[in-house]
mmCIF file of N, CA and C in Angstrom:
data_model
loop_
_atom_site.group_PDB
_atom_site.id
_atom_site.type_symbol
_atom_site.label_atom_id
_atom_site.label_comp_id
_atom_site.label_asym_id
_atom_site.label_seq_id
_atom_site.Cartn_x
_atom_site.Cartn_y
_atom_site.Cartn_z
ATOM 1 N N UNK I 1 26.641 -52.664 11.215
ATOM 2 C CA UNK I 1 27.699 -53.653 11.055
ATOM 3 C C UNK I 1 27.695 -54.221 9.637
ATOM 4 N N UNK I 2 26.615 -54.416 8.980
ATOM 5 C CA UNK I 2 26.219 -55.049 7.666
ATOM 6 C C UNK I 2 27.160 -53.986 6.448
ATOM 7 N N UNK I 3 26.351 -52.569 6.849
ATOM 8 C CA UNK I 3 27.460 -51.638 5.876
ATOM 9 C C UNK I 3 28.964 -51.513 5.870
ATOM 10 N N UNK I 4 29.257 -52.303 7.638
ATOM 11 C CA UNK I 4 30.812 -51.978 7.558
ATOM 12 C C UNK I 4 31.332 -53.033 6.242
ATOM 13 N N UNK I 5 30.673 -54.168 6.643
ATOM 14 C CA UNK I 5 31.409 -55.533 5.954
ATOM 15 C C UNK I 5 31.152 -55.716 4.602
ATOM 16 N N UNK I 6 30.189 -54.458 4.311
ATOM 17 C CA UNK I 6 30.086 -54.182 2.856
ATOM 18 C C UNK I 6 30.983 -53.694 2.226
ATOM 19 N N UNK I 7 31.333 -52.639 2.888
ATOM 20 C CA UNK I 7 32.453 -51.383 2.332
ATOM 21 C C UNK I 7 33.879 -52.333 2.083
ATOM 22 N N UNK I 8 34.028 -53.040 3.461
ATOM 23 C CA UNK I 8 35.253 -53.476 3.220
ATOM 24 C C UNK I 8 35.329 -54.349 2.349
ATOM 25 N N UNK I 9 34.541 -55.621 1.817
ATOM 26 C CA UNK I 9 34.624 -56.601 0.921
ATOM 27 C C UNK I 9 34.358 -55.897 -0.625
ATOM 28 N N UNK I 10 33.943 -54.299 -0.665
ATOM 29 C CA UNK I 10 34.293 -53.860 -1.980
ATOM 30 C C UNK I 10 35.639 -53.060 -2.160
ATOM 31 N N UNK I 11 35.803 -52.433 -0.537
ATOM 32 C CA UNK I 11 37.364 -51.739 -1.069
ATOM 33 C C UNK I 11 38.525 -52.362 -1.367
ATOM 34 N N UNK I 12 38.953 -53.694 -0.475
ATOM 35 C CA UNK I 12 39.167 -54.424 -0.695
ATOM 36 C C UNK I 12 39.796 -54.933 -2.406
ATOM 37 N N UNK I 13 39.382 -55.456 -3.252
ATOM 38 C CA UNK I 13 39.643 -55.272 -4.059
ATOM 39 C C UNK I 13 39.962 -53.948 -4.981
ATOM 40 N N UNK I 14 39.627 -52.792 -4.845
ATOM 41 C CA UNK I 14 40.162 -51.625 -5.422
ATOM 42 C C UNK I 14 41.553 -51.474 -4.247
ATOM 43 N N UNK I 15 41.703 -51.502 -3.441
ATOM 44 C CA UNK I 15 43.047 -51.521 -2.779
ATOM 45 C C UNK I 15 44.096 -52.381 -3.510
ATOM 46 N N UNK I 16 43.667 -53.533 -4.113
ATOM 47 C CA UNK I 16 44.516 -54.246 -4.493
ATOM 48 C C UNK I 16 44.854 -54.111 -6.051
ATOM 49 N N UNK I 17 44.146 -53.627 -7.015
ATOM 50 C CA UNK I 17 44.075 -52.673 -8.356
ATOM 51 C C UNK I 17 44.963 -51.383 -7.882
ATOM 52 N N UNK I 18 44.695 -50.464 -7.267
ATOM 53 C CA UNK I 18 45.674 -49.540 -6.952
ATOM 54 C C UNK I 18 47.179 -49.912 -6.681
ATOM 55 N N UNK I 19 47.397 -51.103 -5.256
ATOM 56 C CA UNK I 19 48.202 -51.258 -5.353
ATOM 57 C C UNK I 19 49.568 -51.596 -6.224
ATOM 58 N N UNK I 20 49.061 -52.479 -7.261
ATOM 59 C CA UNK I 20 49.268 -53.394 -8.471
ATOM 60 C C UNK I 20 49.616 -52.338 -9.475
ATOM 61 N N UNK I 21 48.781 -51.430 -9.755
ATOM 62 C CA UNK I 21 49.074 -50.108 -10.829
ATOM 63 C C UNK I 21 50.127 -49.328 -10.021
ATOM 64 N N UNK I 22 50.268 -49.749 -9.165
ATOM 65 C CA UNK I 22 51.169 -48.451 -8.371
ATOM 66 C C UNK I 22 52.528 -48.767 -8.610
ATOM 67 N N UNK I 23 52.407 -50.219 -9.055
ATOM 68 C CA UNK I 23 53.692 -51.083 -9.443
ATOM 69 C C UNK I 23 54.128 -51.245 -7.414
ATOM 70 N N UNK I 24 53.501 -52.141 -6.668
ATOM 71 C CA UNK I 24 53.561 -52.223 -4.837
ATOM 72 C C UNK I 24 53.757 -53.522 -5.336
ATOM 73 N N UNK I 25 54.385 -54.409 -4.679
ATOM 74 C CA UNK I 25 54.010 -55.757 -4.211
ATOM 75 C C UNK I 25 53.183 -55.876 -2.587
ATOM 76 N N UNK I 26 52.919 -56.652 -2.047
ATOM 77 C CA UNK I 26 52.060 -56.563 -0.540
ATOM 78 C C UNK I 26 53.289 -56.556 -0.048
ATOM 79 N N UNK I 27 54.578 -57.094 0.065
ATOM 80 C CA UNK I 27 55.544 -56.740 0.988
ATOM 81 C C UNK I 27 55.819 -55.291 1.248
ATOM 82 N N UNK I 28 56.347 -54.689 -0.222
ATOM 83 C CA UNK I 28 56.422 -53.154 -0.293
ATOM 84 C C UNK I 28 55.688 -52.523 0.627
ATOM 85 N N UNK I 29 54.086 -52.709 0.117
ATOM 86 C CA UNK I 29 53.354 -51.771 0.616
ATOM 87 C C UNK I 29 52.785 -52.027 2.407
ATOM 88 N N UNK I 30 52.969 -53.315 2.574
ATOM 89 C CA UNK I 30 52.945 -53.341 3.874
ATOM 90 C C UNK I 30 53.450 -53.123 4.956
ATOM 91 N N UNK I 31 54.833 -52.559 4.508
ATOM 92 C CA UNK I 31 56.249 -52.251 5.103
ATOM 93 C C UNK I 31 56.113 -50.545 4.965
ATOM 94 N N UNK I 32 56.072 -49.993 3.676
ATOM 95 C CA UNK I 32 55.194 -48.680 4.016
ATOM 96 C C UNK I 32 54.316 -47.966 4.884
ATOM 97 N N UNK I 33 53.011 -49.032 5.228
ATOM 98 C CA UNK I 33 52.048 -48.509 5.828
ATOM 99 C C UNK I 33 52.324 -48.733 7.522
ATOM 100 N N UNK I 34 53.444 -49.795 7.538
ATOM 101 C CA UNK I 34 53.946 -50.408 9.053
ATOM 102 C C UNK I 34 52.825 -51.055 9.326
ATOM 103 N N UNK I 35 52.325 -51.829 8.401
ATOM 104 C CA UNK I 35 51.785 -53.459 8.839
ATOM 105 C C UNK I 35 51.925 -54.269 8.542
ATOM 106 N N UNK I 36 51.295 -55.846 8.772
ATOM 107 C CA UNK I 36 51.807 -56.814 8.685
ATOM 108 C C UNK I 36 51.484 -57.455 7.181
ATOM 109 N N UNK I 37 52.019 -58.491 6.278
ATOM 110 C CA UNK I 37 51.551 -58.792 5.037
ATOM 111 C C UNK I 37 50.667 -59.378 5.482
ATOM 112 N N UNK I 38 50.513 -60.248 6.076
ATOM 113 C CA UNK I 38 48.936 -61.141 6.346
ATOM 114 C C UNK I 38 47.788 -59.638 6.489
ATOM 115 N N UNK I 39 47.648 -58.310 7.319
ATOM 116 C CA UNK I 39 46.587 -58.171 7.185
ATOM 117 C C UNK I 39 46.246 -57.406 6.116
ATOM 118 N N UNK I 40 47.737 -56.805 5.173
ATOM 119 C CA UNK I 40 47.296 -56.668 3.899
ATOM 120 C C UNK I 40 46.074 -56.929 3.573
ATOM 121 N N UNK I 41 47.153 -58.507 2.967
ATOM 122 C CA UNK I 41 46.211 -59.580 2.166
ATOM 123 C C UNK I 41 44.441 -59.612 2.592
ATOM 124 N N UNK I 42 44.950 -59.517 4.125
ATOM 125 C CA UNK I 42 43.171 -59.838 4.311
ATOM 126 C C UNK I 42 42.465 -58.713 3.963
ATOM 127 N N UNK I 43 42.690 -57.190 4.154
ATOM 128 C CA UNK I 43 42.317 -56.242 3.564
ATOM 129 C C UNK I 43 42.149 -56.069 2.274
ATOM 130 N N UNK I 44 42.888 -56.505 1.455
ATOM 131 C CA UNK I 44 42.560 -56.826 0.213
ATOM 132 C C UNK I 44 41.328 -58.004 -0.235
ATOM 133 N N UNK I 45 41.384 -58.639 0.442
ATOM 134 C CA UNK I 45 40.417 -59.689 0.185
ATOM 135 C C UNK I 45 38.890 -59.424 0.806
ATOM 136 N N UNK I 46 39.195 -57.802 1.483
ATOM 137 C CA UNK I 46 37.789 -57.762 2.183
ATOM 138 C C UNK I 46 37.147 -58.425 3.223
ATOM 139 N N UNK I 47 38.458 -58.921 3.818
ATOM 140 C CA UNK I 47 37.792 -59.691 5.101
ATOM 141 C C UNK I 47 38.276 -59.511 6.574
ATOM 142 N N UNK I 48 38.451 -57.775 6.015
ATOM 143 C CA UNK I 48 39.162 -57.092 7.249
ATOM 144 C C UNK I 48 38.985 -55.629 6.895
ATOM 145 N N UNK I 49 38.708 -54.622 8.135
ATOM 146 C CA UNK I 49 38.842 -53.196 8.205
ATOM 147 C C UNK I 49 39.638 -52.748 8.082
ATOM 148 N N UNK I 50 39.945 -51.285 8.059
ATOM 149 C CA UNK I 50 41.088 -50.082 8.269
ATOM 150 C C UNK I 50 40.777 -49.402 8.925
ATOM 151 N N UNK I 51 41.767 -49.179 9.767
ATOM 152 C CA UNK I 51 41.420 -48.176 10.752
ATOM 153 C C UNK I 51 42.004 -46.832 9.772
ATOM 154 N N UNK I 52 41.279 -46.151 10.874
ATOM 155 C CA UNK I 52 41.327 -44.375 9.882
ATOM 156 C C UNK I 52 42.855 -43.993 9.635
ATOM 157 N N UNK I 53 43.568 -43.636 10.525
ATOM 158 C CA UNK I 53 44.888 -43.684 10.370
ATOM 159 C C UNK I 53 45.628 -44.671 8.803
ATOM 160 N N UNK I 54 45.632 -46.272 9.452
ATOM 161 C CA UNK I 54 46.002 -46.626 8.219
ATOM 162 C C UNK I 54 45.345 -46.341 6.681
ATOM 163 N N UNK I 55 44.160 -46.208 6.761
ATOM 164 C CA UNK I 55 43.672 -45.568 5.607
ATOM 165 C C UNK I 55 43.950 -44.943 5.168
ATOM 166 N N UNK I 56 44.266 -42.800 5.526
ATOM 167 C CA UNK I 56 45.155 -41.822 5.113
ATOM 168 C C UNK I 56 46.082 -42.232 4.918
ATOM 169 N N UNK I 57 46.725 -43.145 5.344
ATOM 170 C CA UNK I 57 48.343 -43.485 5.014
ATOM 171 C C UNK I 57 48.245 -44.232 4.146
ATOM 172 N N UNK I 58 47.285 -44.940 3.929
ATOM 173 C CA UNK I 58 47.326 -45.613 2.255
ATOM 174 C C UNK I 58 46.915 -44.920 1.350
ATOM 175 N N UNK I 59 46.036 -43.739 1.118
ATOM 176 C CA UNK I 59 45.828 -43.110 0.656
ATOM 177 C C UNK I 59 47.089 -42.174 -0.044
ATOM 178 N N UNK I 60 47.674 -41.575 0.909
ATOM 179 C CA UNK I 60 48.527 -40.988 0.560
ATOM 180 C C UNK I 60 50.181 -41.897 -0.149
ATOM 181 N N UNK I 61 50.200 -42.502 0.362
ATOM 182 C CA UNK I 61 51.003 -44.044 -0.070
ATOM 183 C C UNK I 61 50.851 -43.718 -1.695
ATOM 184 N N UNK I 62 49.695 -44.320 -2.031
ATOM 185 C CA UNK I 62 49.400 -44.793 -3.587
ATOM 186 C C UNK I 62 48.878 -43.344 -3.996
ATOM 187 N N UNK I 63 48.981 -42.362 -3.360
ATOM 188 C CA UNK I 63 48.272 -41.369 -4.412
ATOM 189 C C UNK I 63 47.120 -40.974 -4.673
ATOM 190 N N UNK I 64 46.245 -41.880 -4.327
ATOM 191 C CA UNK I 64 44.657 -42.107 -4.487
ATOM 192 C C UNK I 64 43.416 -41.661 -3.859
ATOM 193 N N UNK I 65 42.233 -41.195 -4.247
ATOM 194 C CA UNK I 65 41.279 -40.628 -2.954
ATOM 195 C C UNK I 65 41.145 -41.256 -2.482
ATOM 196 N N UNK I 66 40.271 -40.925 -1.590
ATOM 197 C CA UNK I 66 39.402 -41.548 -0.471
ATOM 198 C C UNK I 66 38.068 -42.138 -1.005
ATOM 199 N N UNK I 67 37.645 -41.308 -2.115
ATOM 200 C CA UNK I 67 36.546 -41.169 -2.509
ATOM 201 C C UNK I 67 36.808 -42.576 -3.452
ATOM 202 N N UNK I 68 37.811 -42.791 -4.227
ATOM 203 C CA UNK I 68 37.818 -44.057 -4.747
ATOM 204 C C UNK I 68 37.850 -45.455 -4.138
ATOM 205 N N UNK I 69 38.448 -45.038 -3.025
ATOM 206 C CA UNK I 69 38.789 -46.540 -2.034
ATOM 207 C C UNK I 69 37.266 -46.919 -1.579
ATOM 208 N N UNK I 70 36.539 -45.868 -1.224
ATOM 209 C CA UNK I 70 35.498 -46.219 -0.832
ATOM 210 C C UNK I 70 34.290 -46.723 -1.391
ATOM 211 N N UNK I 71 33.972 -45.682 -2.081
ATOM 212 C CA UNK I 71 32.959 -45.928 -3.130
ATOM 213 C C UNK I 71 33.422 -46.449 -4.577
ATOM 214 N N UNK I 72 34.708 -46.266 -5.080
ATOM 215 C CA UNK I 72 35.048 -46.733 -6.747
ATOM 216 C C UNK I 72 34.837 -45.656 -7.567
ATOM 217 N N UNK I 73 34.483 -44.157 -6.971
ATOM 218 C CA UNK I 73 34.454 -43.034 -7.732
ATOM 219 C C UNK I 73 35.726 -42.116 -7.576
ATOM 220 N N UNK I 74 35.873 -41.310 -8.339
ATOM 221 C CA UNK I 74 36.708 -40.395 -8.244
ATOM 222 C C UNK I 74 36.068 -38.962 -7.729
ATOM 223 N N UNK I 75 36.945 -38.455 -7.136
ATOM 224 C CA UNK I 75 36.238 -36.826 -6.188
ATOM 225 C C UNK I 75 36.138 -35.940 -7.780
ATOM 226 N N UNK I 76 36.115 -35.112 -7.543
ATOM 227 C CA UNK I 76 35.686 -33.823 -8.948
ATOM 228 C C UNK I 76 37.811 -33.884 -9.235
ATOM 229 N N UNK I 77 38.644 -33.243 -8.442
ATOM 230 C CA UNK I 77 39.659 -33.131 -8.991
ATOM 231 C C UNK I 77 40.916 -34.558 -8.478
ATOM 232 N N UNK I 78 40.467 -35.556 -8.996
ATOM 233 C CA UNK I 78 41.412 -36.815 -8.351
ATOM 234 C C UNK I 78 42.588 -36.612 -9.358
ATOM 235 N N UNK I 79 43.776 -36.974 -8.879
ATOM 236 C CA UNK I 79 45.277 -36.664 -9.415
ATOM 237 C C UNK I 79 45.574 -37.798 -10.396
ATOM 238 N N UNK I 80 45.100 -39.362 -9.315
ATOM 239 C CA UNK I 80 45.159 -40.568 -10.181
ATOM 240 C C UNK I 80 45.289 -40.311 -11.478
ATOM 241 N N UNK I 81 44.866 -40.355 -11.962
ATOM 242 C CA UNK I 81 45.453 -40.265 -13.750
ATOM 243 C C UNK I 81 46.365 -39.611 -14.106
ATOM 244 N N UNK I 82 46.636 -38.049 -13.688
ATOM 245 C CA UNK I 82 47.594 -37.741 -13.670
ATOM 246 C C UNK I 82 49.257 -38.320 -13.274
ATOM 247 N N UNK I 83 48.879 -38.812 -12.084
ATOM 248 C CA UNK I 83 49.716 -39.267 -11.124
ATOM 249 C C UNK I 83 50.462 -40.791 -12.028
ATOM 250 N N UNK I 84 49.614 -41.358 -12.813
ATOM 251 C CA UNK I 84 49.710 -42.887 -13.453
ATOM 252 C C UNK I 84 50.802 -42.377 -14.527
ATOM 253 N N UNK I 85 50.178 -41.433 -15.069
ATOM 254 C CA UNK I 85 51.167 -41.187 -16.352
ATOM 255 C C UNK I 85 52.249 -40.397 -16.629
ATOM 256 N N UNK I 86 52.701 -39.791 -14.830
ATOM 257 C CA UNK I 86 53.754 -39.387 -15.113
ATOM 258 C C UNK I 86 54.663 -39.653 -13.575
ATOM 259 N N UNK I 87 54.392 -40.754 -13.174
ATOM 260 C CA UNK I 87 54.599 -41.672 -11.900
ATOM 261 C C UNK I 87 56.314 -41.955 -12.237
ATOM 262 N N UNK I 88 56.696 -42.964 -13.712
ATOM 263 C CA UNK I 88 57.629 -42.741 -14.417
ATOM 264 C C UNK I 88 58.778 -42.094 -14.649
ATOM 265 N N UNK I 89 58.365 -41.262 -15.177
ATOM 266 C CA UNK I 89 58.945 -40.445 -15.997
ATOM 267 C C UNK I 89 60.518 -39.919 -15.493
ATOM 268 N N UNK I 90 61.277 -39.806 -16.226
ATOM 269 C CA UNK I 90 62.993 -39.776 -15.528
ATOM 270 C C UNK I 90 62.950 -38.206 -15.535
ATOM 271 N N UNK I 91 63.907 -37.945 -14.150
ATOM 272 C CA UNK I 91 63.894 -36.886 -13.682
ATOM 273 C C UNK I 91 63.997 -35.823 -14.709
ATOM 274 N N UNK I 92 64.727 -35.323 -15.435
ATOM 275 C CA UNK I 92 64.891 -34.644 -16.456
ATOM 276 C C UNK I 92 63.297 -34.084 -16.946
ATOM 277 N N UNK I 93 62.603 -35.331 -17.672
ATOM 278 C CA UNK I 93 61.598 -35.223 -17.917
ATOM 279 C C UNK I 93 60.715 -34.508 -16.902
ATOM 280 N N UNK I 94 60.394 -35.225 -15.745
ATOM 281 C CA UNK I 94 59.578 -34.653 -14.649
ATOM 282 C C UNK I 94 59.696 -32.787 -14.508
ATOM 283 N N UNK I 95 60.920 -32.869 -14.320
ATOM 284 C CA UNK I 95 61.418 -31.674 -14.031
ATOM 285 C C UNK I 95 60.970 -30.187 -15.191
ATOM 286 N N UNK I 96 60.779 -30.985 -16.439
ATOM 287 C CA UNK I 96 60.606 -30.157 -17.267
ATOM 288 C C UNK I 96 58.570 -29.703 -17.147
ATOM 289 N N UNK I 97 58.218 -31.194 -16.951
ATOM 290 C CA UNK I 97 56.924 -31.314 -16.703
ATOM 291 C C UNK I 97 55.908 -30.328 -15.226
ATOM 292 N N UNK I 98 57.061 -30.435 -14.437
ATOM 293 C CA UNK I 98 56.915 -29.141 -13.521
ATOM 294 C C UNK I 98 57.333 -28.068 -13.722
ATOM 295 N N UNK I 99 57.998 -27.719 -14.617
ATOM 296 C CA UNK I 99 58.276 -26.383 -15.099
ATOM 297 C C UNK I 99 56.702 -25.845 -16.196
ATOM 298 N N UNK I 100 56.266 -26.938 -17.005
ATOM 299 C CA UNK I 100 55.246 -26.575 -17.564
ATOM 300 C C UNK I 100 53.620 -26.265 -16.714
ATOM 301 N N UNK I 101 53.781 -27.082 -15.627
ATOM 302 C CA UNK I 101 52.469 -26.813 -14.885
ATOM 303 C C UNK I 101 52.377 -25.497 -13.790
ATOM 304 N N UNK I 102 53.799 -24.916 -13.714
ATOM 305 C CA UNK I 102 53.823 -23.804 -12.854
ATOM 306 C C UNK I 102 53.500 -22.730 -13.474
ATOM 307 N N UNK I 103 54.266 -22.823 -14.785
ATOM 308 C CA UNK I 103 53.905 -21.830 -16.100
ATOM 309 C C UNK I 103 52.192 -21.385 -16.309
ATOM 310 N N UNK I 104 51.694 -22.941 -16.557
ATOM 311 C CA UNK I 104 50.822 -22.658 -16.802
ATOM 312 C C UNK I 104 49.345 -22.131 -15.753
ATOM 313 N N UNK I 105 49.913 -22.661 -14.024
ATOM 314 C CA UNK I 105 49.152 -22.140 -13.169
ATOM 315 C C UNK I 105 49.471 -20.738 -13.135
ATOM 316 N N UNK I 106 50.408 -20.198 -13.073
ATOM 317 C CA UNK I 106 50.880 -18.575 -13.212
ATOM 318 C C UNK I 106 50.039 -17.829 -14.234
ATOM 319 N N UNK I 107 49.510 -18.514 -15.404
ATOM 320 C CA UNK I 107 48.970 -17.663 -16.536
ATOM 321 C C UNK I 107 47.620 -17.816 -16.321
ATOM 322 N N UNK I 108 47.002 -18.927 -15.991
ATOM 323 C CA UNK I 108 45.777 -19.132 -15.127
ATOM 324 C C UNK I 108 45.132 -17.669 -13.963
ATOM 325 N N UNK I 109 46.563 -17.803 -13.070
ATOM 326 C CA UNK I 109 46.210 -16.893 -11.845
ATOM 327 C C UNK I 109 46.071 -15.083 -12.575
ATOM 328 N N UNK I 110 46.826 -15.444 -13.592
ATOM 329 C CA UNK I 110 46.881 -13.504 -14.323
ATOM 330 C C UNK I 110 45.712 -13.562 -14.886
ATOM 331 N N UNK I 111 44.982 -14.396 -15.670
ATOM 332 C CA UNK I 111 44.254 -14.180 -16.473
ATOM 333 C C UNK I 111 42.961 -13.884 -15.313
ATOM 334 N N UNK I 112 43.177 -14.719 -14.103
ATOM 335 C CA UNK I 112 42.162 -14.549 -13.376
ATOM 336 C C UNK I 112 41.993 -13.151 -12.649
ATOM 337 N N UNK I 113 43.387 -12.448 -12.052
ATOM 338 C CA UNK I 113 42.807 -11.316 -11.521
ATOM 339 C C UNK I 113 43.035 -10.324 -12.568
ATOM 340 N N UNK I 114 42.996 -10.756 -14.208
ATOM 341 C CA UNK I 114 42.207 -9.115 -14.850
ATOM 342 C C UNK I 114 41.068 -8.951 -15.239
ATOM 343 N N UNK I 115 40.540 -10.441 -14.486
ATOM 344 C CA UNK I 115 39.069 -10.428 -14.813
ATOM 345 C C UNK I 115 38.185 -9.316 -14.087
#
């Protein structure tokens, strides 16, 4: 029980850094996840759990691991950064920006099977 009320009074605040960078207000995002703003808030403040469900769904919500919500680390390939700096970007742009990463996974995958 001690580790639960640990975890949560540190994720807690990284929930609420994510949210905030995500450009969310707690209404937004509580209306997203289909809960209430009060238990947001209290989730944010660490003085409340997630159930597994709402978790993946916040996860996927903001973009973010698992591995960060929990612990404050990032997994080996986390998107977050990626995801921050081109979250933005007007369609045009985007569009061109996915044209460059397909390109470049395609030349990746050749180079790999003439190995």
């Amino acid at each position: 029980m001690r580790r639960k009320l640990e975890l949560d009074k540190n994720m807690g605040p990284r929930i609420k850094v994510v949210r905030e960078k995500a450009g969310y207000t707690q209404e937004k995002l509580a209306e997203l996840m289909d809960v209430s703003v009060q238990y947001l808030a209290k989730l944010e403040a660490g003085r409340v759990g997630i159930s597994l469900p709402n978790f993946v769904s916040l996860c996927e919500i903001l973009c973010i691991s698992a591995d960060y919500l929990l612990w404050g680390e990032r997994c080996e390939n986390d998107m977050e950064p990626i995801m921050d700096s081109v979250r933005y970007l007007p369609e045009k742009q985007y569009k061109l920006l996915e044209n460059i990463i397909k390109n470049y996974m395609q030349a990746i995958q050749i180079s790999k099977d003439k190995k």
